[in-house]
PDB file of C-alpha atoms in Angstrom:
ATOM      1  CA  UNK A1113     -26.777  15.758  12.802  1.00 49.00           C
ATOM      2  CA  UNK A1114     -24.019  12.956  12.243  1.00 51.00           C
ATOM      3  CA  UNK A1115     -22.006  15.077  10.282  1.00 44.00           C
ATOM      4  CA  UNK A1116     -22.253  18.019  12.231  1.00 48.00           C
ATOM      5  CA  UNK A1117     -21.588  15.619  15.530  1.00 40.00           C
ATOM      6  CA  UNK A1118     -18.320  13.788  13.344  1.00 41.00           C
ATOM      7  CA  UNK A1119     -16.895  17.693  12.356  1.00 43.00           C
ATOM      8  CA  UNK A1120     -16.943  19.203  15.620  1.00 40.00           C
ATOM      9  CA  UNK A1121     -14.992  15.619  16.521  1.00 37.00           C
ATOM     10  CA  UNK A1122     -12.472  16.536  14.266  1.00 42.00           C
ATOM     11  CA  UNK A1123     -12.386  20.130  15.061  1.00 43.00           C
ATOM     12  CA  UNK A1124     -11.557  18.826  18.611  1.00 41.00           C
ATOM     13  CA  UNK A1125      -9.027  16.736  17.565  1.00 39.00           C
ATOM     14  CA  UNK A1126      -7.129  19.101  15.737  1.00 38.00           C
ATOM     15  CA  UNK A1127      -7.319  21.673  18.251  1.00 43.00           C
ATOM     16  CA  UNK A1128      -5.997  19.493  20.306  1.00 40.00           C
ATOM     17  CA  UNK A1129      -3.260  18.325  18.227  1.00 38.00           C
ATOM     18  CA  UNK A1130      -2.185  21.423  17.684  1.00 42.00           C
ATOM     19  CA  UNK A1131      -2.891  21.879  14.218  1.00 42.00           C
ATOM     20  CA  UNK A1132      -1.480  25.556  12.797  1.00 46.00           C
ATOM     21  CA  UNK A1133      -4.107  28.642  12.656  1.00 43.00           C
ATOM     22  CA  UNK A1134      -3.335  28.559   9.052  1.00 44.00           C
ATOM     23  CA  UNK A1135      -5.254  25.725   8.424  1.00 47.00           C
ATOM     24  CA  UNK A1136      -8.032  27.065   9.350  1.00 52.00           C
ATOM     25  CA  UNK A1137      -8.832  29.454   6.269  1.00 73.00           C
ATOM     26  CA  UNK A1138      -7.595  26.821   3.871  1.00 83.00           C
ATOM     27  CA  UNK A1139      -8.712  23.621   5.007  1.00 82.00           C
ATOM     28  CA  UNK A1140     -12.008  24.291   6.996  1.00 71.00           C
ATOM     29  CA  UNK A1141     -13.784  21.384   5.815  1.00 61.00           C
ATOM     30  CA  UNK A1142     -11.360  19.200   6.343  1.00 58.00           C
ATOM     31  CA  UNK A1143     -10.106  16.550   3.965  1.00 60.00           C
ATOM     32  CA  UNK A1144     -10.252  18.585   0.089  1.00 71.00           C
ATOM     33  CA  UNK A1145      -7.605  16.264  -1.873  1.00 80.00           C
ATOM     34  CA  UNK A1146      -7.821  18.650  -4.276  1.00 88.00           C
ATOM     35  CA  UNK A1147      -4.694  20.190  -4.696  1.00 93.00           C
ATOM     36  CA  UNK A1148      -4.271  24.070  -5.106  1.00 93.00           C
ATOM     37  CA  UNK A1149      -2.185  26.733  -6.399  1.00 94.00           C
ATOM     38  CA  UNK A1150      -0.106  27.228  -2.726  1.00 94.00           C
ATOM     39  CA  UNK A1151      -0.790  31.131  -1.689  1.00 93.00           C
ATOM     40  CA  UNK A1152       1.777  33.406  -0.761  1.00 92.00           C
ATOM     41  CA  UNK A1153       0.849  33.524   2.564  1.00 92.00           C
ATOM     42  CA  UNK A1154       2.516  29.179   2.598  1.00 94.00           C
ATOM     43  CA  UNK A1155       5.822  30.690   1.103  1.00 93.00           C
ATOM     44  CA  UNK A1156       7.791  30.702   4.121  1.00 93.00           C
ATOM     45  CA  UNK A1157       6.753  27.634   5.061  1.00 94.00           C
ATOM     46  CA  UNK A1158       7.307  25.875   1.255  1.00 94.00           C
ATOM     47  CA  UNK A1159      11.129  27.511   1.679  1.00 93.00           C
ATOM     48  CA  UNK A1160      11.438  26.068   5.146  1.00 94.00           C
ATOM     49  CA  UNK A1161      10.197  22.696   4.120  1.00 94.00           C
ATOM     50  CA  UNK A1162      11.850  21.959   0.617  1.00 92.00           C
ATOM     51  CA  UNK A1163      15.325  23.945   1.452  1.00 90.00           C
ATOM     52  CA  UNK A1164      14.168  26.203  -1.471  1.00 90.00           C
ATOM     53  CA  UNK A1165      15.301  29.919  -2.640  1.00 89.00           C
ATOM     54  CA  UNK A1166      13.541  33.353  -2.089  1.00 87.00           C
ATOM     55  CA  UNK A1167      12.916  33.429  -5.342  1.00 85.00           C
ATOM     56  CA  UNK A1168      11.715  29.746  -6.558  1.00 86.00           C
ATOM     57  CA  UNK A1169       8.506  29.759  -8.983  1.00 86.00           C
ATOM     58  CA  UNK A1170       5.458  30.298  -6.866  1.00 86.00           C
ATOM     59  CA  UNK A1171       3.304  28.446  -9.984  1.00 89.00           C
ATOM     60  CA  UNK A1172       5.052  24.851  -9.522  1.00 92.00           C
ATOM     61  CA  UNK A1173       3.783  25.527  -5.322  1.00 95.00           C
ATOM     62  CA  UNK A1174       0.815  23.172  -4.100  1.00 95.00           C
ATOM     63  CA  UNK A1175      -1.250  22.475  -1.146  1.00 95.00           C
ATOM     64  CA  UNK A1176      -3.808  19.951  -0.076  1.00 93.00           C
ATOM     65  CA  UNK A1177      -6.120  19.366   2.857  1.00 90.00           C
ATOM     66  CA  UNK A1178      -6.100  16.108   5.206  1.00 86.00           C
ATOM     67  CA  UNK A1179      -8.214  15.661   8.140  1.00 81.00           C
ATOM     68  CA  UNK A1180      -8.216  19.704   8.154  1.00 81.00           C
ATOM     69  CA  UNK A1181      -4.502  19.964   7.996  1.00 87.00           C
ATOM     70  CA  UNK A1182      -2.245  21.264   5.083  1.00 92.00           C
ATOM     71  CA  UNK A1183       0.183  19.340   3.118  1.00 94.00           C
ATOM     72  CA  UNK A1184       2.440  20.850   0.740  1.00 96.00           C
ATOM     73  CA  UNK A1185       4.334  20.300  -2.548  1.00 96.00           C
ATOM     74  CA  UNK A1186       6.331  21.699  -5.081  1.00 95.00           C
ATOM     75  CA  UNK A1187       6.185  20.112  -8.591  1.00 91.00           C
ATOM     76  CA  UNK A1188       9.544  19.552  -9.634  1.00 85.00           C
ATOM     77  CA  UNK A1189      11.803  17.216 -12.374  1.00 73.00           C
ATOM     78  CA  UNK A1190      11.720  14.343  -9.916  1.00 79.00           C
ATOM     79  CA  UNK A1191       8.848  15.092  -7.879  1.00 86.00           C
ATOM     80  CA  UNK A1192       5.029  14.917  -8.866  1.00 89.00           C
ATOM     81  CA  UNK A1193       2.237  16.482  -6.826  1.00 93.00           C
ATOM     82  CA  UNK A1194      -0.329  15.323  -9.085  1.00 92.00           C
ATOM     83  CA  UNK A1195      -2.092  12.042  -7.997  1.00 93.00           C
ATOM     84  CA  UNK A1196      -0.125   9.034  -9.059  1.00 94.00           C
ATOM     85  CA  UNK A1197      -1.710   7.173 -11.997  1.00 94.00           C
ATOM     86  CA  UNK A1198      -2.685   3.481 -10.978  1.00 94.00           C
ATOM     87  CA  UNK A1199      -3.586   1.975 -14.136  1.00 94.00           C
ATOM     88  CA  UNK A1200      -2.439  -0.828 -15.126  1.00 93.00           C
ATOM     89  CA  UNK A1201      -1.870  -0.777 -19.223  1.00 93.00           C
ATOM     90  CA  UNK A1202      -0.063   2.922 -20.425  1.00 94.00           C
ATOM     91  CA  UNK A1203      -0.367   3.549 -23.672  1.00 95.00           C
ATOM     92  CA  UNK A1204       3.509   5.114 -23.713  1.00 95.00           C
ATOM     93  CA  UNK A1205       4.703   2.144 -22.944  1.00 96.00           C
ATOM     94  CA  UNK A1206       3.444   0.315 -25.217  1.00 96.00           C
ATOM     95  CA  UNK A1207       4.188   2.793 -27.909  1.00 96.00           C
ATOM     96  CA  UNK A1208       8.021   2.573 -26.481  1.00 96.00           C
ATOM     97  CA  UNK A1209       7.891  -1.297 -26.222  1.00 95.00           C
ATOM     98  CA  UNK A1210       6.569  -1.688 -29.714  1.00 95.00           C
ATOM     99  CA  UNK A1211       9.916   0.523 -30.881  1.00 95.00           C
ATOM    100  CA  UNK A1212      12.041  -0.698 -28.568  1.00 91.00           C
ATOM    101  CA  UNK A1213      11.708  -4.205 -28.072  1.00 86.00           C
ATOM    102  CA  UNK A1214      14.908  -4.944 -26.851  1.00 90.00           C
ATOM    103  CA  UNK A1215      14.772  -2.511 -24.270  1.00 90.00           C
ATOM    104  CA  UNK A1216      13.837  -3.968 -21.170  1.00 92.00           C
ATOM    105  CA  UNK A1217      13.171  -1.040 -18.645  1.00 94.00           C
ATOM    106  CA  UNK A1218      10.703   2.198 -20.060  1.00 95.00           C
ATOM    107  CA  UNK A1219      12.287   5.221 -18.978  1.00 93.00           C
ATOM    108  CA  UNK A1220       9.880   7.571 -16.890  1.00 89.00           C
ATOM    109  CA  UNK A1221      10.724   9.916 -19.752  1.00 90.00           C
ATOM    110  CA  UNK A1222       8.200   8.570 -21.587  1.00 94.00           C
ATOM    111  CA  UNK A1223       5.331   7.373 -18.833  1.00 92.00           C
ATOM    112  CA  UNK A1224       6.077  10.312 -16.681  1.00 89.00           C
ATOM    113  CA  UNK A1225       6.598  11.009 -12.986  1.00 86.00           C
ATOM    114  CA  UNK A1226       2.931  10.076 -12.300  1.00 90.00           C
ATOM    115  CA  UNK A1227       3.288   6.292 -12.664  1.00 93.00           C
ATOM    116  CA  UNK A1228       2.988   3.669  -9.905  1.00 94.00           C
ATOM    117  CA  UNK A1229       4.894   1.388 -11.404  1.00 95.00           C
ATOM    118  CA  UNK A1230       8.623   0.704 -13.314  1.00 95.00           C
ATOM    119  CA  UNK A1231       7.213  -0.205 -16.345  1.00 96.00           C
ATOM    120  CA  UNK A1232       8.638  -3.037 -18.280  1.00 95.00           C
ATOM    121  CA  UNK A1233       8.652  -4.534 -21.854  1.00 94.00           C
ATOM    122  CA  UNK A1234       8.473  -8.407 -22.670  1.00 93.00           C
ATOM    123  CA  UNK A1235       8.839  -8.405 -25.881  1.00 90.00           C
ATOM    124  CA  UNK A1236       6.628  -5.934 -27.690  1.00 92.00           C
ATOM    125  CA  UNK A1237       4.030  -5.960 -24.709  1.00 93.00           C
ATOM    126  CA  UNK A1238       4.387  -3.237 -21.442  1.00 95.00           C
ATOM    127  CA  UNK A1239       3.504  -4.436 -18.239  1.00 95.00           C
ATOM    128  CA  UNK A1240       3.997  -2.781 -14.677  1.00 96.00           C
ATOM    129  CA  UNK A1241       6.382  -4.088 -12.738  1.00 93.00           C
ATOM    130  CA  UNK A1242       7.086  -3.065  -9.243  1.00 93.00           C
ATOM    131  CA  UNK A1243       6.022  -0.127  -7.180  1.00 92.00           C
ATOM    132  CA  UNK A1244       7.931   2.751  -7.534  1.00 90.00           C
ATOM    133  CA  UNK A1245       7.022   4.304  -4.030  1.00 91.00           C
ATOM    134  CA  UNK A1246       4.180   4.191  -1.602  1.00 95.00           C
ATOM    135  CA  UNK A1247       1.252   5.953  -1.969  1.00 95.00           C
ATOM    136  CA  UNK A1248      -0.976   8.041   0.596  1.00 93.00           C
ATOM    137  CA  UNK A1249      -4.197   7.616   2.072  1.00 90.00           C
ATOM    138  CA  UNK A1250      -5.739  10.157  -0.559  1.00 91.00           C
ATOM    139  CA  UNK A1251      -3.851   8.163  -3.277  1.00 93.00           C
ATOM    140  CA  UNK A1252      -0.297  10.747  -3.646  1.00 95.00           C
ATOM    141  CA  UNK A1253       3.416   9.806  -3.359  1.00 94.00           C
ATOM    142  CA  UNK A1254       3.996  10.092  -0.201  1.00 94.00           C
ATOM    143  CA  UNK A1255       7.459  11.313  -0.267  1.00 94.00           C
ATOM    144  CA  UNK A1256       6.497  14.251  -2.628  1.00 94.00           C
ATOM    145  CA  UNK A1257       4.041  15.906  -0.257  1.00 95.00           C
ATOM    146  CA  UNK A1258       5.213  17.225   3.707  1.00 95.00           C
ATOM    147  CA  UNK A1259       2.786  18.479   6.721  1.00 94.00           C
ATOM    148  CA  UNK A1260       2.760  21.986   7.600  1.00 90.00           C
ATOM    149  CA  UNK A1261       3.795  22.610  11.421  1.00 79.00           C
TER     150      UNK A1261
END
């Protein structure tokens, strides 16, 4: 009874807020991190939102649900939509810190986009160094992913 009491909340809320009719379809029970192959029917709204062309490649196109809205993403060279990778010891790094002593920075080359942190070598050893950028609520870059309106 809870949970039906806390949705219809939420339902409220959004309603309220405004939140697009697309939603609806997509996100109906409400916050799926999960993130999805964008349909066709989000096109207009991915070219709006990331200045893209008619023609960009629908398979690099994500969405996600939050609180019953949609957020959106396109997977780029600079730009992950997968959930960033937290962990604390990357075996890449070490790998490139074990060649490359002298190096002092690890290139995202080799840890990837995914990565929390600007990875560093002391020595032969990789450890994380700063955060690269902040995260969401549901554990995403936040710069990577925008709210459909």
């Amino acid at each position: 009874m809870r949970a039906r009491l806390r949705r219809w909340v939420i339902f409220c809320a959004l309603a309220a807020a405004g939140v697009p009719a697309a939603a609806t379809p997509l996100c109906g029970k409400g916050a799926d991190a999960q993130p999805r192959r964008a349909p066709e029917t989000l096109a207009p709204a991915l070219r709006r939102l990331f200045d893209l062309e008619e023609d960009f490649p629908r398979e690099r196109a994500f969405y996600r649900c939050d609180l019953g809205r949609i957020l959106l993403c396109v997977d780029g060279a600079n730009r992950s939509c997968a959930r960033a990778d937290k962990a604390w010891n990357s075996p890449a790094a070490t790998r490139w810190c074990e060649q490359s002593p002298l190096v002092p920075l690890v290139p995202a080359a080799v840890v990837g986009r995914d990565t929390v942190f600007r990875w560093r070598c002391l020595g032969r050893v990789a450890r994380p160094g700063e955060a690269i950028a902040p995260l969401d609520g549901q554990g995403y870059f936040k710069a990577n992913w925008k709210w459909l309106r």
